[in-house]
Each structure stands twice: as structure tokens, then as C-alpha cells.
Tab-separated table of C-alpha atoms in Angstrom:
chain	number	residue	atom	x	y	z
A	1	UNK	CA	-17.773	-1.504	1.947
A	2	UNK	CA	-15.358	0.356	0.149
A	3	UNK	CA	-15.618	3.215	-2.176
A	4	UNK	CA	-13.250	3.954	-5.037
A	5	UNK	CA	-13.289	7.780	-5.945
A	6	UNK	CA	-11.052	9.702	-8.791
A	7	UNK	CA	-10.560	13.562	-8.127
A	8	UNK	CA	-8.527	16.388	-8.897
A	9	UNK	CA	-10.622	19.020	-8.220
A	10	UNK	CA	-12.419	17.804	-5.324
A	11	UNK	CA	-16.255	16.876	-6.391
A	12	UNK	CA	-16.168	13.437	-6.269
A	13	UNK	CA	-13.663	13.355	-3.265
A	14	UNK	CA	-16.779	15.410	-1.558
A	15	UNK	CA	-19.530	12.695	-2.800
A	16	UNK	CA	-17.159	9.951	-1.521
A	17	UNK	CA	-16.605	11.639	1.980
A	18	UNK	CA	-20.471	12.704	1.961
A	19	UNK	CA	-21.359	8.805	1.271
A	20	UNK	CA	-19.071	8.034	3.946
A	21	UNK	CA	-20.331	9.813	6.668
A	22	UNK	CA	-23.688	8.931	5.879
A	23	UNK	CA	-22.776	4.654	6.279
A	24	UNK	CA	-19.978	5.387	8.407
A	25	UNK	CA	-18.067	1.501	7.685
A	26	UNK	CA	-17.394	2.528	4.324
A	27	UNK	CA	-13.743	2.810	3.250
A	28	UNK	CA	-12.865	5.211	0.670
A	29	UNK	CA	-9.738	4.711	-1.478
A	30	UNK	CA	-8.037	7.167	-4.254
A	31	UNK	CA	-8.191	5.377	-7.960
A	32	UNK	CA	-5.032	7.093	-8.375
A	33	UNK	CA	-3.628	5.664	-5.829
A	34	UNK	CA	-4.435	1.978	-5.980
A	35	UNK	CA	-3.711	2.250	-9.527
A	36	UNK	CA	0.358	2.305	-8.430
A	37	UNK	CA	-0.055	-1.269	-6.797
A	38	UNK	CA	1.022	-4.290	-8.478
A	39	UNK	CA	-1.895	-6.337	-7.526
A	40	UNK	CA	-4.965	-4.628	-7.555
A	41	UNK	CA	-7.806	-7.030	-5.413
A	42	UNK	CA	-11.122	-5.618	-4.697
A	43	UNK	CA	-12.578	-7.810	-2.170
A	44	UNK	CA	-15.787	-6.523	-0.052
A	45	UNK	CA	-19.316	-7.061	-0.197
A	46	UNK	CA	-20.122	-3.249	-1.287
A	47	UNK	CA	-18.210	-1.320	-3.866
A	48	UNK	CA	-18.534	1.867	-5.313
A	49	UNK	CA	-17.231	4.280	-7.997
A	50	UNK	CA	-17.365	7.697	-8.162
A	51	UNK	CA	-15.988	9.833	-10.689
A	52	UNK	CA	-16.196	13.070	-13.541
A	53	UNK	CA	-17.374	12.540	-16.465
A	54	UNK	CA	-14.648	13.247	-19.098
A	55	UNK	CA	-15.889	13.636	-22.599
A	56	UNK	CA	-19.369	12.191	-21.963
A	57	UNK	CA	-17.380	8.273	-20.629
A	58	UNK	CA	-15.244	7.417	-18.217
A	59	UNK	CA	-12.144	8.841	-17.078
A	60	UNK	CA	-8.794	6.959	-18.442
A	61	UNK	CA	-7.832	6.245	-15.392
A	62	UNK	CA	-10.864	4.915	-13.844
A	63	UNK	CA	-11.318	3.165	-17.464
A	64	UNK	CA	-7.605	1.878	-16.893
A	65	UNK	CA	-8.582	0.613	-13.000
A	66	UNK	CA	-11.667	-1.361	-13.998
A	67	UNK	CA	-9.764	-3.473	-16.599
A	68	UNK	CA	-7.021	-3.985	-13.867
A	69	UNK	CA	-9.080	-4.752	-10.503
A	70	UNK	CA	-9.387	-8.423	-9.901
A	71	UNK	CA	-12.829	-8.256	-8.106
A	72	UNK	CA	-13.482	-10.936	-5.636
A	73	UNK	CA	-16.905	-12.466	-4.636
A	74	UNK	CA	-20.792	-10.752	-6.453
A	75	UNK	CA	-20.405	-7.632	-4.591
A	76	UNK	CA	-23.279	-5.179	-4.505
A	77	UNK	CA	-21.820	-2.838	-7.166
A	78	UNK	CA	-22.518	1.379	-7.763
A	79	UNK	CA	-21.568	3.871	-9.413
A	80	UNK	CA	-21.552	7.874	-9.121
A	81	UNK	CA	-21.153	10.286	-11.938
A	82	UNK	CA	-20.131	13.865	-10.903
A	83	UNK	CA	-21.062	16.459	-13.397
A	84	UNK	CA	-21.985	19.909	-14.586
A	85	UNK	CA	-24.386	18.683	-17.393
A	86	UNK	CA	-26.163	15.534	-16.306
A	87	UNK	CA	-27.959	12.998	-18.455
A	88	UNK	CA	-25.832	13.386	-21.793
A	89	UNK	CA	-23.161	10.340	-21.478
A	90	UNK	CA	-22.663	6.585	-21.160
A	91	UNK	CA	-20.067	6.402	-18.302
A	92	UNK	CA	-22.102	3.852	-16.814
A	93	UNK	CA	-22.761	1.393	-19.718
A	94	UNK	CA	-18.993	1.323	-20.373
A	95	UNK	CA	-18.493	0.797	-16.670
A	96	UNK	CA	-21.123	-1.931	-17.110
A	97	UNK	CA	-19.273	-3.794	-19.897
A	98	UNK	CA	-16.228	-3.989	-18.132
A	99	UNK	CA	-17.715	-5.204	-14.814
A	100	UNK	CA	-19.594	-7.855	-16.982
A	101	UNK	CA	-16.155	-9.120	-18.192
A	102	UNK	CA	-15.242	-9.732	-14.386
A	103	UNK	CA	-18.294	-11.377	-13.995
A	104	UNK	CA	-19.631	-8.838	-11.840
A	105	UNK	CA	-23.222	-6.012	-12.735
A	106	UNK	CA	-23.719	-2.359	-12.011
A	107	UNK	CA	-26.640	-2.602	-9.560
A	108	UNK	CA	-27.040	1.255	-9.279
A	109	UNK	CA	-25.909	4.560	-11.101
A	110	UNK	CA	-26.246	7.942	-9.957
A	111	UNK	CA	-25.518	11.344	-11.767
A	112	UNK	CA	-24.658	14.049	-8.990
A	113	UNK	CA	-24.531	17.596	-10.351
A	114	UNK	CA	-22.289	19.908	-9.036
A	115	UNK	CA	-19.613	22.070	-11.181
A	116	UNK	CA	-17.707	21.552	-14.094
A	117	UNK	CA	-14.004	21.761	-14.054
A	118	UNK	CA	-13.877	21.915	-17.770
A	119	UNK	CA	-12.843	25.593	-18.773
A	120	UNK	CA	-11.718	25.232	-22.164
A	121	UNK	CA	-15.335	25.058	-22.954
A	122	UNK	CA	-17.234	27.480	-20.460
A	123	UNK	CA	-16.040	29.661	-17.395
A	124	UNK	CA	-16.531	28.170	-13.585
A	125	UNK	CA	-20.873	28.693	-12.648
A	126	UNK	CA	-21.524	31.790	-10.846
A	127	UNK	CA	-21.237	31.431	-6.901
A	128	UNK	CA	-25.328	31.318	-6.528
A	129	UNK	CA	-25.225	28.618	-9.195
A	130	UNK	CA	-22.672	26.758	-7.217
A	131	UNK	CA	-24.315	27.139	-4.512
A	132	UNK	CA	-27.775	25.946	-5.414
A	133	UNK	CA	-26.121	22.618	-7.053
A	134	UNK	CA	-24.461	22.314	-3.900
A	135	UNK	CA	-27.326	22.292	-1.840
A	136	UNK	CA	-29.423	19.993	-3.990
A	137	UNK	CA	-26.661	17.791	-4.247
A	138	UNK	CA	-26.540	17.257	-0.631
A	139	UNK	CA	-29.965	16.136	-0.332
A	140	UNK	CA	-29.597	13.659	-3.504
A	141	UNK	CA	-26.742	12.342	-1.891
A	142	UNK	CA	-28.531	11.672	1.617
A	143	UNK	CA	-30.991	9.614	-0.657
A	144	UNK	CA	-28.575	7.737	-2.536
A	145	UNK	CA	-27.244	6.752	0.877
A	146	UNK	CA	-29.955	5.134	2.124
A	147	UNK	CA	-30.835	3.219	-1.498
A	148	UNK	CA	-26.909	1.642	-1.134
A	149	UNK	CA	-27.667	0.780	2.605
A	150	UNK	CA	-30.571	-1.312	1.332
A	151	UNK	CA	-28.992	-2.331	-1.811
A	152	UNK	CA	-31.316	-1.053	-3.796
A	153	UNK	CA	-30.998	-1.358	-7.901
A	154	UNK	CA	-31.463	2.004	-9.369
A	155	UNK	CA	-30.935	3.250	-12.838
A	156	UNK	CA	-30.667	6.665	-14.787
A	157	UNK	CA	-30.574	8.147	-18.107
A	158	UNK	CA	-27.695	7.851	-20.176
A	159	UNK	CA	-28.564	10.299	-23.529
A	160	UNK	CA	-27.421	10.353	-26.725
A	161	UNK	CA	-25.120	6.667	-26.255
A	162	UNK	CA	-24.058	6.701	-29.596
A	163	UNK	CA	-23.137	10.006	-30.388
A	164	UNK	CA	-21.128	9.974	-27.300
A	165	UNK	CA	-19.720	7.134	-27.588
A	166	UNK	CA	-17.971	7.875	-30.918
A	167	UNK	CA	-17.368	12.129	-29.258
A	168	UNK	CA	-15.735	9.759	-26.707
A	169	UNK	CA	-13.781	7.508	-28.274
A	170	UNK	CA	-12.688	10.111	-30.405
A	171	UNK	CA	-11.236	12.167	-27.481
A	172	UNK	CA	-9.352	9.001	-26.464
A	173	UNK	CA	-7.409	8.599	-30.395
A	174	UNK	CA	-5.915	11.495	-29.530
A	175	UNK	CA	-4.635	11.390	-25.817
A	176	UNK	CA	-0.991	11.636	-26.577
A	177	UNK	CA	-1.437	15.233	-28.306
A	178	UNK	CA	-3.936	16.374	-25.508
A	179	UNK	CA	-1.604	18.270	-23.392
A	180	UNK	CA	0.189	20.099	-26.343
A	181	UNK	CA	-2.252	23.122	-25.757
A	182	UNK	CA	-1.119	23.199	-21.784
A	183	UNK	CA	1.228	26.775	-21.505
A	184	UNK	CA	2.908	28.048	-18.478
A	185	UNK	CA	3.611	31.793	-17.719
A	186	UNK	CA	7.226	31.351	-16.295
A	187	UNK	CA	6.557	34.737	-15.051
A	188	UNK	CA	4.042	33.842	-13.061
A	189	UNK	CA	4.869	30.061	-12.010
A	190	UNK	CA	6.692	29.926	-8.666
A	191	UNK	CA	7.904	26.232	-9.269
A	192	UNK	CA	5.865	25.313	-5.860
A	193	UNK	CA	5.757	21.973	-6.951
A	194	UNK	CA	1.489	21.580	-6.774
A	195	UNK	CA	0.529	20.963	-10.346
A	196	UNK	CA	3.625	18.318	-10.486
A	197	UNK	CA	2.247	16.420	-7.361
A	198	UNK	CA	-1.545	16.523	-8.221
A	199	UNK	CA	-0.883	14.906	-11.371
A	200	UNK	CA	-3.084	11.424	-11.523
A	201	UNK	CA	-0.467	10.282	-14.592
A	202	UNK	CA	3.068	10.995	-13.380
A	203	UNK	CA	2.750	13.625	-16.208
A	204	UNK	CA	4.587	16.579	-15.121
A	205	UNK	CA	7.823	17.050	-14.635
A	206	UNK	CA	9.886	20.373	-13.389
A	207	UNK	CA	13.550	20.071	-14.539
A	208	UNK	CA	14.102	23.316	-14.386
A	209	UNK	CA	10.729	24.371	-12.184
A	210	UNK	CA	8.151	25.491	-13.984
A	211	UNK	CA	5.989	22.162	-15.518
A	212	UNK	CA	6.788	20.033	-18.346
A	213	UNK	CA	4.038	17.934	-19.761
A	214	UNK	CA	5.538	14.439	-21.117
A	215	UNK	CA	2.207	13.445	-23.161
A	216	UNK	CA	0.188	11.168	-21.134
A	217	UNK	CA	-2.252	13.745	-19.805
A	218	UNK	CA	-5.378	12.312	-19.008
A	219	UNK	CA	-6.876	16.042	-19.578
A	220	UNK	CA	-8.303	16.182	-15.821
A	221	UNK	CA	-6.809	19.929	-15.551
A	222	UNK	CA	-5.853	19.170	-11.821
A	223	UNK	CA	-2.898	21.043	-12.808
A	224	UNK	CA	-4.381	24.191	-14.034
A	225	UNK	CA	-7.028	24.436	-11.266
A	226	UNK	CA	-4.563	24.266	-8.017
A	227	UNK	CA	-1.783	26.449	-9.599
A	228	UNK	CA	-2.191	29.354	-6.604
A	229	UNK	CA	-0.212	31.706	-9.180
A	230	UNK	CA	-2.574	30.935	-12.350
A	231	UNK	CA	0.356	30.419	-14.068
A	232	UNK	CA	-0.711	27.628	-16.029
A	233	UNK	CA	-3.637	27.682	-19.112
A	234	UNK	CA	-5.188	25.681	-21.217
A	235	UNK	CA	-4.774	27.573	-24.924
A	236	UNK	CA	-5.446	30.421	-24.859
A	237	UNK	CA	-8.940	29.878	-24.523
A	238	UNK	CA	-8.823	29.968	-20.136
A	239	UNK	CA	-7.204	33.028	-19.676
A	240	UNK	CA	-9.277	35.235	-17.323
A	241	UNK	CA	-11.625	32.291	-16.273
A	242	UNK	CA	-11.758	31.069	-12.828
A	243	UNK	CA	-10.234	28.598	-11.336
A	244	UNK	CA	-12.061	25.725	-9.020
A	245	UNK	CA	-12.254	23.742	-6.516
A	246	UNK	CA	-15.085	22.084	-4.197
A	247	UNK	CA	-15.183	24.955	-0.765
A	248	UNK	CA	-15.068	21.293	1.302
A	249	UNK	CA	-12.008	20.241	-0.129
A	250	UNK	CA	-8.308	21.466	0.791
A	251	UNK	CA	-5.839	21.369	-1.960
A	252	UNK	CA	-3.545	18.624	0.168
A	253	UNK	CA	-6.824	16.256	0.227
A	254	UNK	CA	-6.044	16.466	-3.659
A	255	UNK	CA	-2.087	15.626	-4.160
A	256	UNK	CA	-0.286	12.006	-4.415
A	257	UNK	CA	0.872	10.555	-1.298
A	258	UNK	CA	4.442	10.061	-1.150
């Protein structure tokens, strides 16, 4: 079994670790990482997917990783949506489509609420909040465990399809403009390098230390969420909100190898 995870805050790194120590042959591979390999062969009898939602769909890159997997065999096929809002989206009938391409079916989806990362639209959830999700994800997770280990088929709402497919595909028209509202205190920033290394895209570079964002963001806001200085915003919109990450994940678990 192997499971496929894409994070940059940590929630979804936590679900695929949590899923992992519950069916302890599982293998659990970065998206972000595989993505950089030439050849890109998924070849196992389980395989799962866990990732944010971004903009009610899926992720680019995880978008950008189902078109490019060549997936060998009928594996038993899930998927995992982290989120702060659950329900509203269609991450899993676009997932769906794509698999169908490959010949291959979602047999089960799961949403998993935990936090949002998204601070352009909300501050972080209290601590009590966080906490509570937490906890109740923990349990949903045990369960969803033990439906994979008897490859069950499961299915879950997916609200609203249309409207957020078009919110969606919307988002996506624009990607090359999405990191224009990204600002960097050079006050603060002190060019350690993190936000430059956490980067999914290859998106940031530091000629002269602080960040430079080369328009291919894939709006994830790894970047903003491990600066240690809160140097970096999103508009103007962030500043004074808190940053995140999951308590179970260390920022290294987080950056690109290599």
C-alpha cells in the first residue's frame, strides 16, 4: 500500500502518518516530491490520496500528479480531503474523472476536518477549537483505517458541485497573478532560507535573501505559515493573524529534500 499525501502545513502529512500507523505496511510518499521524477509509476494494490482542499477542488499539484501517474494494475483506490469547512467542494469527483481516464475508480472518499491554513479569508480557530477537531479527527481517522483494511467503498457529500466548480476553475484562470499580493517585511525577514525550501513549485527565489515570488504559486501559503520571523503576508489582509501548523508536525517534516 502506498499513500500519496500533499502538505505544507502539516494536516494531511498528520492523516497520512496517522493512517500509517494504524496499517503499519503502508508507504507514504510526498506528491511534491514524486512530482520531480521523470517517470512517475504507481504500482501497488492500495493507493491513497490525501490532500487540502484549495478553492473547494483539488490542489494544482495533486491535480498536476494525477494526470502524470501511470497507474499500474485496478488498485483499491481512496482519497482524503483535509479541511476546515467540510462538505462544500468536489475534490473528489475531479479526482474521480481523472482516475477514470487511467482506467482506474475512487472506491472511497473521506473529508477529515481539522484547521484551515487559509488566512486571507479568516484568522487560525481558537486553540479549544483546534483542539476539539483534533480530537474528533483522531477517532474518524481510526475508522477510516479499518474501512481501507477491508476495502470498503465509502462515499461522502460533495455540496454545491457546480458552483464550485466554476469558484474553482475560476481560481485556476488566474494562477499566474496569484502570488502578486505575497509582501515581505525586509525588516523582519532573516533570509533563513525556510519559505524558499518549503515551496511545493520551485517558486521562490532569494537573490538577494529575502523571497522573490516568480509566478507559479500554487497559493498553498507554506511560505507564509513557517516564516519564524512573520515576515512574510498575504495583502494586507493577514497582518496580525496567526500563523499555523499541525502541534504533530516539525517544520523539517515540511521542506524539499535535497
Amino acid at each position: 500500500m502506498v499513500i500519496y499525501y500533499y502538505s505544507t502545513t502539516g494536516n494531511s502529512l498528520y492523516v497520512a502518518r496517522e493512517l500509517q500507523k494504524a496499517i503499519p505496511e503502508a508507504e507514504i510518499q510526498s506528491i511534491s516530491e514524486v512530482l520531480r521524477e521523470d517517470r512517475l509509476v504507481v504500482n501497488a494494490e492500495c493507493v491513497g490520496f490525501v490532500f487540502p482542499m484549495h478553492y473547494f477542488g483539488l490542489p494544482i499539484q495533486v491535480e498536476e500528479f494525477l494526470h502524470k501517474a501511470t497507474i499500474l494494475e485496478s488498485p483499491y483506490t481512496f482519497a482524503i480531503a483535509t479541511c476546515g469547512v467540510p462538505y462544500w467542494g468536489r475534490p473528489f469527483m475531479d479526482a474521480e474523472k481523472i482516475l477514470k481516464e487511467k482506467n482506474c475508480s475512487l472506491y472511497a472518499s473521506w473529508y477529515v476536518r481539522l484547521v484551515s491554513n487559509y488566512i486571507p479569508l479568516r484568522d487560525i480557530a481558537a486553540d479549544w477549537r483546534i483542539n476539539i477537531r483534533a480530537w474528533l479527527a483522531k477517532g474518524k481517522l481510526q475508522r477510516i483505517a479499518k474501512a481501507i483494511n477491508n476495502r470498503e467503498a465509502h462515499s461522502t457529500w460533495q455540496l454545491f458541485k457546480n458552483f464550485c466548480g466554476r469558484y474553482h476553475d475560476k481560481w485556476l484562470t488566474g494562477q499566474q497573478k496569484i502570488d502578486n499580493k505575497f509582501l515581505c517585511d525586509k525588516e523582519k525577514c532573516t533570509a533563513c532560507g525556510l519559505c524558499e525550501r518549503i515551496c511545493p513549485r520551485d517558486n521562490i527565489k532569494r537573490p538577494e535573501g529575502s523571497p522573490v515570488w516568480e509566478h507559479r504559486c500554487v497559493e498553498c501559503l507554506g511560505c507564509l505559515h513557517i516564516c519564524p520571523a512573520k515576515a512574510i503576508e498575504y495583502g494586507e489582509i493577514t497582518k496580525g493573524r496567526k500563523r499555523y501548523r499541525h502541534k504533530a508536525i516539525a517544520p523539517a517534516d515540511l521542506l524539499r529534500k535535497g
